[in-house]
Each structure stands twice: as C-alpha cells, then as structure tokens.
XYZ file of N, CA and C in Angstrom:
504
model
N 0.608 -1.378 -0.122
C -0.744 -0.117 0.160
C 0.927 0.848 0.172
N 2.385 1.305 1.329
C 3.174 2.449 1.495
C 3.842 2.415 -0.268
N 3.681 1.518 -0.914
C 4.622 1.426 -2.628
C 3.058 2.220 -3.250
N 2.189 1.972 -3.937
C 1.083 2.563 -4.744
C 0.960 4.154 -3.737
N 1.479 5.023 -2.684
C 0.979 5.944 -2.345
C 2.232 7.146 -2.666
N 3.356 5.782 -2.777
C 5.151 6.608 -3.404
C 4.958 6.683 -4.432
N 3.896 5.788 -5.391
C 4.023 5.848 -6.997
C 3.194 6.963 -7.112
N 2.131 6.905 -6.644
C 0.821 8.104 -6.412
C 1.874 9.325 -6.461
N 2.535 9.507 -5.717
C 3.276 10.866 -4.913
C 4.594 11.198 -6.217
N 4.888 10.321 -6.518
C 5.450 10.397 -7.493
C 5.035 11.254 -8.661
N 4.379 10.114 -9.748
C 3.328 10.911 -10.770
C 2.508 11.869 -10.131
N 1.958 12.345 -9.229
C 1.684 13.458 -9.387
C 2.562 14.819 -9.365
N 4.294 14.649 -8.838
C 4.607 15.803 -8.719
C 5.098 16.075 -10.185
N 5.181 14.678 -11.447
C 6.068 15.630 -12.120
C 4.810 15.480 -13.699
N 3.286 15.236 -12.430
C 1.639 16.442 -13.056
C 3.010 17.904 -12.695
N 3.090 18.226 -11.787
C 2.871 19.453 -11.540
C 4.230 19.748 -12.438
N 5.283 19.387 -12.237
C 6.111 19.930 -11.955
C 6.549 19.725 -14.441
N 5.291 18.772 -14.575
C 4.860 18.847 -15.884
C 4.317 19.907 -17.253
N 3.422 20.483 -16.447
C 2.312 21.588 -15.587
C 2.837 23.125 -16.223
N 4.118 22.338 -14.723
C 4.421 23.694 -14.466
C 5.075 24.664 -16.021
N 6.321 23.058 -16.163
C 7.275 23.481 -17.060
C 6.454 24.333 -18.451
N 5.350 24.060 -18.137
C 4.714 23.940 -20.170
C 3.872 24.956 -20.242
N 3.709 25.532 -18.732
C 3.394 26.888 -18.398
C 4.778 27.987 -18.703
N 5.851 28.062 -17.853
C 6.791 28.949 -17.885
C 6.734 29.139 -19.050
N 7.316 27.512 -20.072
C 7.843 27.322 -20.473
C 6.967 28.009 -22.451
N 5.663 27.853 -22.642
C 5.391 27.367 -23.738
C 4.536 29.156 -24.579
N 4.940 29.700 -25.540
C 4.831 30.671 -26.574
C 3.695 31.427 -26.271
N 3.281 30.424 -26.669
C 1.774 30.145 -27.041
C 0.869 29.831 -25.830
N 0.046 31.397 -25.816
C -1.194 31.325 -24.218
C -2.103 30.324 -24.135
N -3.146 30.130 -25.089
C -3.443 28.907 -24.314
C -2.443 28.056 -24.610
N -1.928 27.527 -24.127
C -0.669 26.366 -24.536
C -0.024 26.332 -23.428
N -0.332 27.931 -22.682
C 0.501 28.080 -20.853
C -0.619 27.541 -20.041
N -2.130 27.924 -20.558
C -3.192 27.750 -19.650
C -3.119 26.475 -19.270
N -3.226 25.679 -20.501
C -2.547 24.015 -20.454
C -2.428 22.871 -20.074
N -1.025 24.030 -18.966
C 0.038 23.712 -18.762
C -0.085 24.150 -16.569
N -1.284 24.886 -16.966
C -1.495 26.134 -15.647
C -2.663 24.808 -15.287
N -3.510 24.361 -15.973
C -4.304 23.492 -15.279
C -4.203 22.528 -15.109
N -2.931 21.602 -15.812
C -2.718 20.207 -15.545
C -1.657 20.500 -14.430
N -0.918 21.574 -13.554
C -0.040 22.146 -12.814
C -1.881 21.467 -11.884
N -2.861 22.312 -12.085
C -3.715 22.386 -10.081
C -4.667 21.010 -10.569
N -4.508 20.695 -11.371
C -5.022 18.962 -11.715
C -3.664 18.549 -10.838
N -2.492 18.555 -10.619
C -1.402 18.020 -10.031
C -1.530 18.059 -8.348
N -1.894 19.757 -7.568
C -2.134 20.145 -7.021
C -3.261 19.137 -5.853
N -3.940 18.127 -6.916
C -5.647 18.839 -6.619
C -5.331 16.764 -6.203
N -4.497 16.241 -6.562
C -4.332 15.538 -6.601
C -3.369 14.893 -5.409
N -2.164 15.982 -5.209
C -1.444 15.393 -4.487
C -2.389 15.527 -3.177
N -4.009 16.682 -3.667
C -4.464 17.002 -1.504
C -4.987 16.100 -1.149
N -5.516 15.144 -2.633
C -6.218 13.925 -2.716
C -5.128 12.908 -1.176
N -4.108 12.655 -2.005
C -2.380 11.674 -0.724
C -2.723 12.077 0.041
N -2.915 13.713 0.405
C -3.370 14.047 1.654
C -4.285 13.415 2.351
N -5.661 12.998 2.524
C -6.034 13.021 2.381
C -7.581 13.850 2.871
N -7.633 14.440 1.714
C -8.232 15.613 1.606
C -8.872 16.287 1.238
N -9.727 15.210 0.777
C -11.163 14.526 -0.505
C -11.556 16.454 -1.043
N -12.264 17.363 0.046
C -12.701 18.011 0.474
C -11.819 19.853 -0.440
N -10.550 19.735 -0.337
C -10.411 20.898 -0.638
C -9.583 20.764 -1.684
N -9.616 19.095 -2.201
C -9.080 18.372 -3.599
C -9.915 19.200 -4.545
N -10.831 18.672 -4.257
C -12.754 19.619 -4.965
C -12.925 20.596 -5.550
N -12.737 21.212 -4.124
C -12.279 22.383 -4.269
C -11.403 22.713 -5.341
N -9.720 23.154 -4.909
C -8.918 23.276 -6.022
C -9.365 22.948 -7.530
N -10.444 21.785 -7.715
C -10.520 21.992 -8.557
C -11.553 22.961 -9.683
N -13.013 22.858 -8.898
C -13.939 23.506 -8.410
C -13.132 25.308 -8.577
N -12.409 25.546 -7.661
C -12.240 26.933 -8.050
C -10.667 27.930 -8.834
N -10.156 26.393 -8.685
C -9.331 26.870 -9.893
C -9.012 26.751 -11.013
N -9.351 25.666 -11.475
C -9.664 24.856 -12.447
C -10.892 25.909 -12.984
N -11.683 25.157 -12.295
C -13.389 25.527 -12.764
C -13.283 27.046 -12.697
N -12.765 28.234 -12.013
C -13.416 29.227 -11.851
C -12.166 30.605 -12.500
N -11.441 29.813 -12.440
C -9.216 30.804 -12.304
C -9.258 30.253 -13.372
N -9.245 29.914 -14.435
C -8.558 28.818 -14.870
C -9.691 29.142 -16.986
N -10.701 29.095 -16.362
C -11.853 29.660 -17.128
C -11.660 30.996 -17.007
N -11.348 31.923 -16.167
C -11.602 33.614 -16.394
C -10.239 34.315 -17.341
N -8.741 32.978 -16.894
C -8.251 33.328 -17.834
C -7.934 33.651 -19.119
N -9.187 31.804 -19.392
C -8.633 32.078 -20.401
C -10.433 32.813 -21.096
N -10.966 33.318 -20.783
C -11.515 34.063 -21.746
C -11.118 35.818 -21.121
N -10.279 36.050 -20.825
C -8.934 36.352 -20.935
C -8.311 36.797 -22.119
N -7.569 35.770 -21.512
C -6.823 35.843 -23.571
C -8.161 36.002 -24.976
N -8.654 35.016 -24.454
C -9.815 35.122 -25.892
C -10.219 36.284 -26.831
N -10.735 37.572 -25.006
C -11.035 38.384 -25.548
C -9.858 40.138 -25.387
N -8.574 39.897 -25.701
C -7.489 40.994 -25.651
C -6.833 39.883 -26.553
N -6.397 40.964 -27.845
C -5.578 40.431 -28.771
C -4.184 41.052 -29.080
N -3.549 39.876 -28.930
C -1.766 39.902 -29.312
C -1.652 40.686 -30.676
N -0.451 41.519 -30.841
C -0.659 41.506 -32.417
C 0.448 40.702 -32.790
N 1.223 40.441 -34.301
C 1.816 39.627 -34.184
C 2.708 39.801 -34.479
N 3.137 39.327 -34.197
C 5.097 39.392 -33.644
C 5.367 40.267 -32.080
N 4.774 40.714 -31.845
C 4.659 40.619 -30.434
C 6.196 39.672 -29.258
N 5.431 40.137 -28.307
C 7.005 40.087 -26.683
C 6.867 37.661 -27.026
N 5.279 37.661 -27.033
C 5.367 36.190 -26.166
C 6.242 35.735 -27.800
N 6.018 36.174 -28.923
C 6.056 35.085 -30.184
C 7.877 35.423 -30.053
N 8.725 36.031 -29.866
C 9.982 36.750 -29.906
C 10.604 34.670 -28.532
N 11.460 34.398 -28.889
C 12.135 33.442 -27.811
C 12.940 33.983 -27.037
N 12.494 33.331 -25.567
C 13.084 33.604 -24.384
C 14.742 33.709 -24.600
N 15.074 34.436 -24.358
C 17.176 34.655 -23.503
C 17.220 33.806 -22.234
N 18.686 33.040 -22.256
C 19.011 32.336 -20.856
C 18.713 33.553 -19.489
N 19.001 34.869 -20.192
C 18.593 35.627 -19.004
C 17.442 34.836 -17.958
N 15.926 35.084 -18.540
C 15.122 34.795 -18.455
C 14.565 33.164 -18.061
N 15.669 32.506 -18.771
C 14.874 31.403 -18.234
C 15.956 31.399 -16.701
N 17.215 32.088 -16.670
C 18.277 31.914 -15.581
C 16.823 31.941 -14.107
N 16.569 33.816 -14.656
C 15.420 34.352 -13.577
C 14.315 33.552 -13.229
N 13.636 32.595 -14.504
C 12.022 31.634 -13.799
C 12.482 30.344 -13.194
N 14.031 29.941 -13.072
C 13.815 29.372 -12.080
C 14.490 29.013 -10.717
N 15.460 30.438 -10.434
C 15.640 31.383 -9.499
C 14.570 31.284 -8.440
N 13.065 31.837 -9.588
C 12.264 32.067 -8.716
C 11.533 31.109 -8.329
N 11.425 30.044 -9.825
C 10.979 28.972 -9.151
C 11.534 28.153 -7.935
N 12.985 27.886 -7.707
C 13.820 27.422 -6.437
C 13.486 28.381 -4.827
N 13.107 29.970 -5.911
C 13.466 30.581 -4.173
C 12.183 30.297 -3.007
N 10.894 29.441 -2.968
C 9.733 29.064 -2.326
C 10.029 27.959 -1.866
N 10.514 27.333 -2.833
C 11.563 25.935 -2.063
C 12.565 25.424 -0.729
N 13.482 26.903 -1.135
C 14.329 27.466 -0.153
C 13.240 27.788 0.991
N 12.663 28.888 1.157
C 12.108 28.952 1.432
C 11.704 28.242 2.507
N 10.719 27.251 2.396
C 10.100 25.626 2.152
C 11.224 24.909 3.571
N 11.894 24.843 3.045
C 12.604 24.022 3.680
C 13.707 25.250 4.503
N 14.193 25.841 4.988
C 14.999 26.383 5.605
C 13.999 26.785 6.901
N 12.344 27.044 6.654
C 11.412 26.980 7.357
C 11.741 25.379 8.255
N 11.351 24.531 7.461
C 11.769 23.295 7.714
C 12.898 22.821 8.422
N 13.733 23.101 8.418
C 14.556 22.615 8.953
C 14.470 23.936 10.902
N 14.302 24.869 10.274
C 14.145 25.469 11.342
C 13.529 25.332 13.126
N 12.134 25.285 12.308
C 11.096 24.553 13.266
C 10.697 23.324 12.560
N 11.110 22.273 12.282
C 10.597 20.779 12.251
C 9.518 20.604 12.888
N 9.038 19.348 12.410
C 7.799 18.487 12.460
C 7.106 18.492 14.066
N 7.485 18.421 14.850
C 7.167 17.760 16.307
C 6.982 15.912 15.939
N 6.017 15.778 15.554
C 4.934 14.730 15.605
C 4.504 14.367 13.732
N 4.273 13.023 13.496
C 3.033 12.944 12.076
C 2.060 11.947 12.978
N 1.046 13.683 13.942
C 0.130 12.916 13.607
C -0.609 12.668 12.779
N -1.683 11.928 12.696
C -2.499 12.072 11.980
C -4.532 13.520 12.127
N -4.118 14.085 11.432
C -5.201 15.307 11.784
C -6.708 14.311 12.330
N -7.615 14.821 12.570
C -8.910 14.747 13.116
C -9.332 14.960 12.332
N -10.494 14.004 11.027
C -11.120 14.387 10.614
C -12.585 14.845 10.668
N -12.135 15.837 9.783
C -13.936 17.187 10.327
C -14.940 16.344 9.642
N -15.912 16.908 9.363
C -17.053 15.888 9.232
C -17.483 17.600 8.474
N -18.414 17.206 7.045
C -18.627 18.165 6.121
C -19.111 19.484 7.026
N -20.279 19.347 7.144
C -21.132 19.716 7.898
C -20.608 20.557 8.951
N -19.990 20.109 10.091
C -18.721 21.911 10.922
C -17.628 21.944 10.061
N -17.340 21.227 8.705
C -16.466 22.151 7.460
C -17.294 23.558 6.834
N -18.799 23.515 6.641
C -19.425 24.070 6.052
C -19.645 25.597 6.768
N -20.388 25.010 8.287
C -20.032 25.647 8.882
C -19.098 26.428 9.161
N -18.285 26.470 9.740
C -16.910 26.945 9.476
C -16.256 28.270 8.719
N -17.179 27.291 7.544
C -16.389 28.815 5.674
C -18.086 29.276 6.736
N -18.920 29.180 6.533
C -20.171 30.250 6.435
C -19.608 31.332 8.085
N -19.794 30.278 8.799
C -19.746 31.283 10.466
C -18.446 32.377 10.786
N -17.416 31.221 10.606
C -16.202 32.692 10.959
C -15.257 33.439 10.348
N -15.211 31.978 8.890
C -14.660 33.132 8.083
C -14.918 33.731 6.944
N -16.469 33.945 6.893
C -17.434 34.811 5.887
C -16.750 35.445 4.847
N -16.100 36.700 5.503
C -16.126 37.446 4.878
C -15.075 36.975 4.245
N -13.614 36.486 4.404
C -12.926 35.311 3.661
C -13.645 35.395 2.119
N -14.881 34.854 2.895
C -14.743 34.175 1.651
C -15.516 34.280 1.119
N -16.823 35.616 1.114
C -16.613 36.821 0.554
C -15.967 37.947 0.025
N -14.861 38.142 0.293
C -13.506 38.929 -0.600
C -13.117 37.453 -1.186
N -13.237 36.733 -1.607
C -12.573 35.168 -2.438
C -13.448 35.809 -4.043
N -14.486 36.020 -3.279
C -15.429 36.465 -4.335
C -14.953 37.926 -5.414
N -15.451 38.686 -3.870
C -15.056 40.302 -4.904
C -14.315 39.523 -5.476
N -12.751 38.960 -5.609
C -11.684 39.038 -6.319
C -11.636 38.827 -6.967
N -12.244 37.492 -7.691
C -13.069 36.960 -8.169
C -13.148 37.598 -9.829
N -14.178 38.334 -9.306
C -15.260 39.037 -9.283
C -14.556 40.991 -10.263
N -13.671 41.641 -9.456
C -12.278 42.489 -10.219
C -11.625 41.917 -11.550
N -11.807 39.951 -11.075
C -10.378 40.303 -12.617
C -10.842 40.600 -13.272
N -12.497 39.034 -12.794
C -13.140 38.895 -14.487
C -13.790 40.734 -15.092
N -14.703 41.762 -14.162
C -14.030 43.354 -14.466
C -12.486 43.586 -15.132
N -11.537 43.336 -14.908
C -10.484 43.917 -15.085
C -10.381 43.647 -16.630
N -10.234 41.560 -17.097
C -10.204 41.930 -17.982
C -11.135 42.107 -18.919
N -11.728 42.635 -18.079
C -13.387 43.252 -19.786
C -12.966 43.960 -20.507
N -12.064 45.696 -19.366
C -12.770 46.730 -19.404
C -11.071 46.632 -20.178
N -9.924 46.144 -19.929
C -8.688 45.629 -20.772
C -9.002 45.006 -22.135
N -9.649 44.042 -21.873
C -9.970 43.617 -23.679
C -11.038 44.690 -24.195
N -11.810 45.284 -23.485
C -13.262 46.995 -24.559
C -11.360 47.865 -24.630
N -10.242 47.809 -23.839
C -9.866 49.329 -24.619
C -8.609 48.934 -25.760
N -8.351 47.126 -25.351
C -7.082 46.973 -26.336
C -8.185 46.970 -27.722
N -9.275 46.947 -27.775
C -10.095 46.956 -29.057
C -10.456 48.501 -30.206
N -10.704 48.572 -28.568
C -10.557 50.651 -28.939
C -9.479 51.022 -29.576
N -8.248 50.359 -29.210
C -7.112 51.412 -30.044
C -6.530 50.596 -30.566
C-alpha cells in the first residue's frame, strides 16, 4: 500500500512539474493555460494523497473551474499583435530568472522546515462536512466573500482591458 502511495506521489510530482514547465516555457498563451490547468490537477491529486478530498474538490472547482476559465476568457478577449513579445524566443536570462523564482519558495520552505521541524506526524482528526461548511459560512464568511470579490474584480478588469485593446 505504501508503494502505491509513493508511486502516486511521484506521478503527481511529475504532473505538477510537467504542467508548470509547459506553462512557463510555452510561447502560446492557450498552451500555457493548459499547462497551468494540468498543474492545478496535480495539486488536487496531492490533496487527495493528503486525505483531504474536500480541499481537492475545491481546488478543481475554484482554480480549474473558475480561475482557469477566467484566464481563458481574458486570453480570448485580448488580441495580441502578431510579432509581439511572446512570439520572440526567450533569452537565457529569462530562463535563469524563472529557475531562481521557482527555487525561491522551495528554499524558503526548506529553511522553515529545518528551523522548525515537525514535532510529530499525527494524522489530523477528520472534520465532518457539516462542521467544515459551518466553519466556512460563520467565522470565515468575510474571507469567503472577499475571494468572490477578487474574482469579480479580476473578471471586470479583464473585460475592461479587452475593450481598451479593441478600441485602440
């Protein structure tokens, strides 16, 4: 059983790494978005491995179902000029900066993990769905509503940018 969990972990790591590389290195915005979606599915798989199916489902619903669709609409509504910046090959300096940017969160997390090691590996108590829903709707209602406002503002900004580009 542990072998299957390790195999699934390696599979999701490869999915996340492949998707993120496709998102970062693609010259086509739609292909980059598909890489981002693949990465989000890999993260949802990691949540499933952590025995958090609700968080995995929310990952798919919110990020794949809402954010990725929003980004796709923004790509469709904006027209990039032919021969624009994204059609040029990336110089090696950009690859180096992308690599450093990718390594920075890992280094920060590694430093925190080394400075504050986990005291025990006790499995957290599983919360019932009703308690989780009450937790989202009662003490965290402001954060929940702020997320919807952020998504609304992002969608409105994408539409405004699209109309400005078409007008000019």
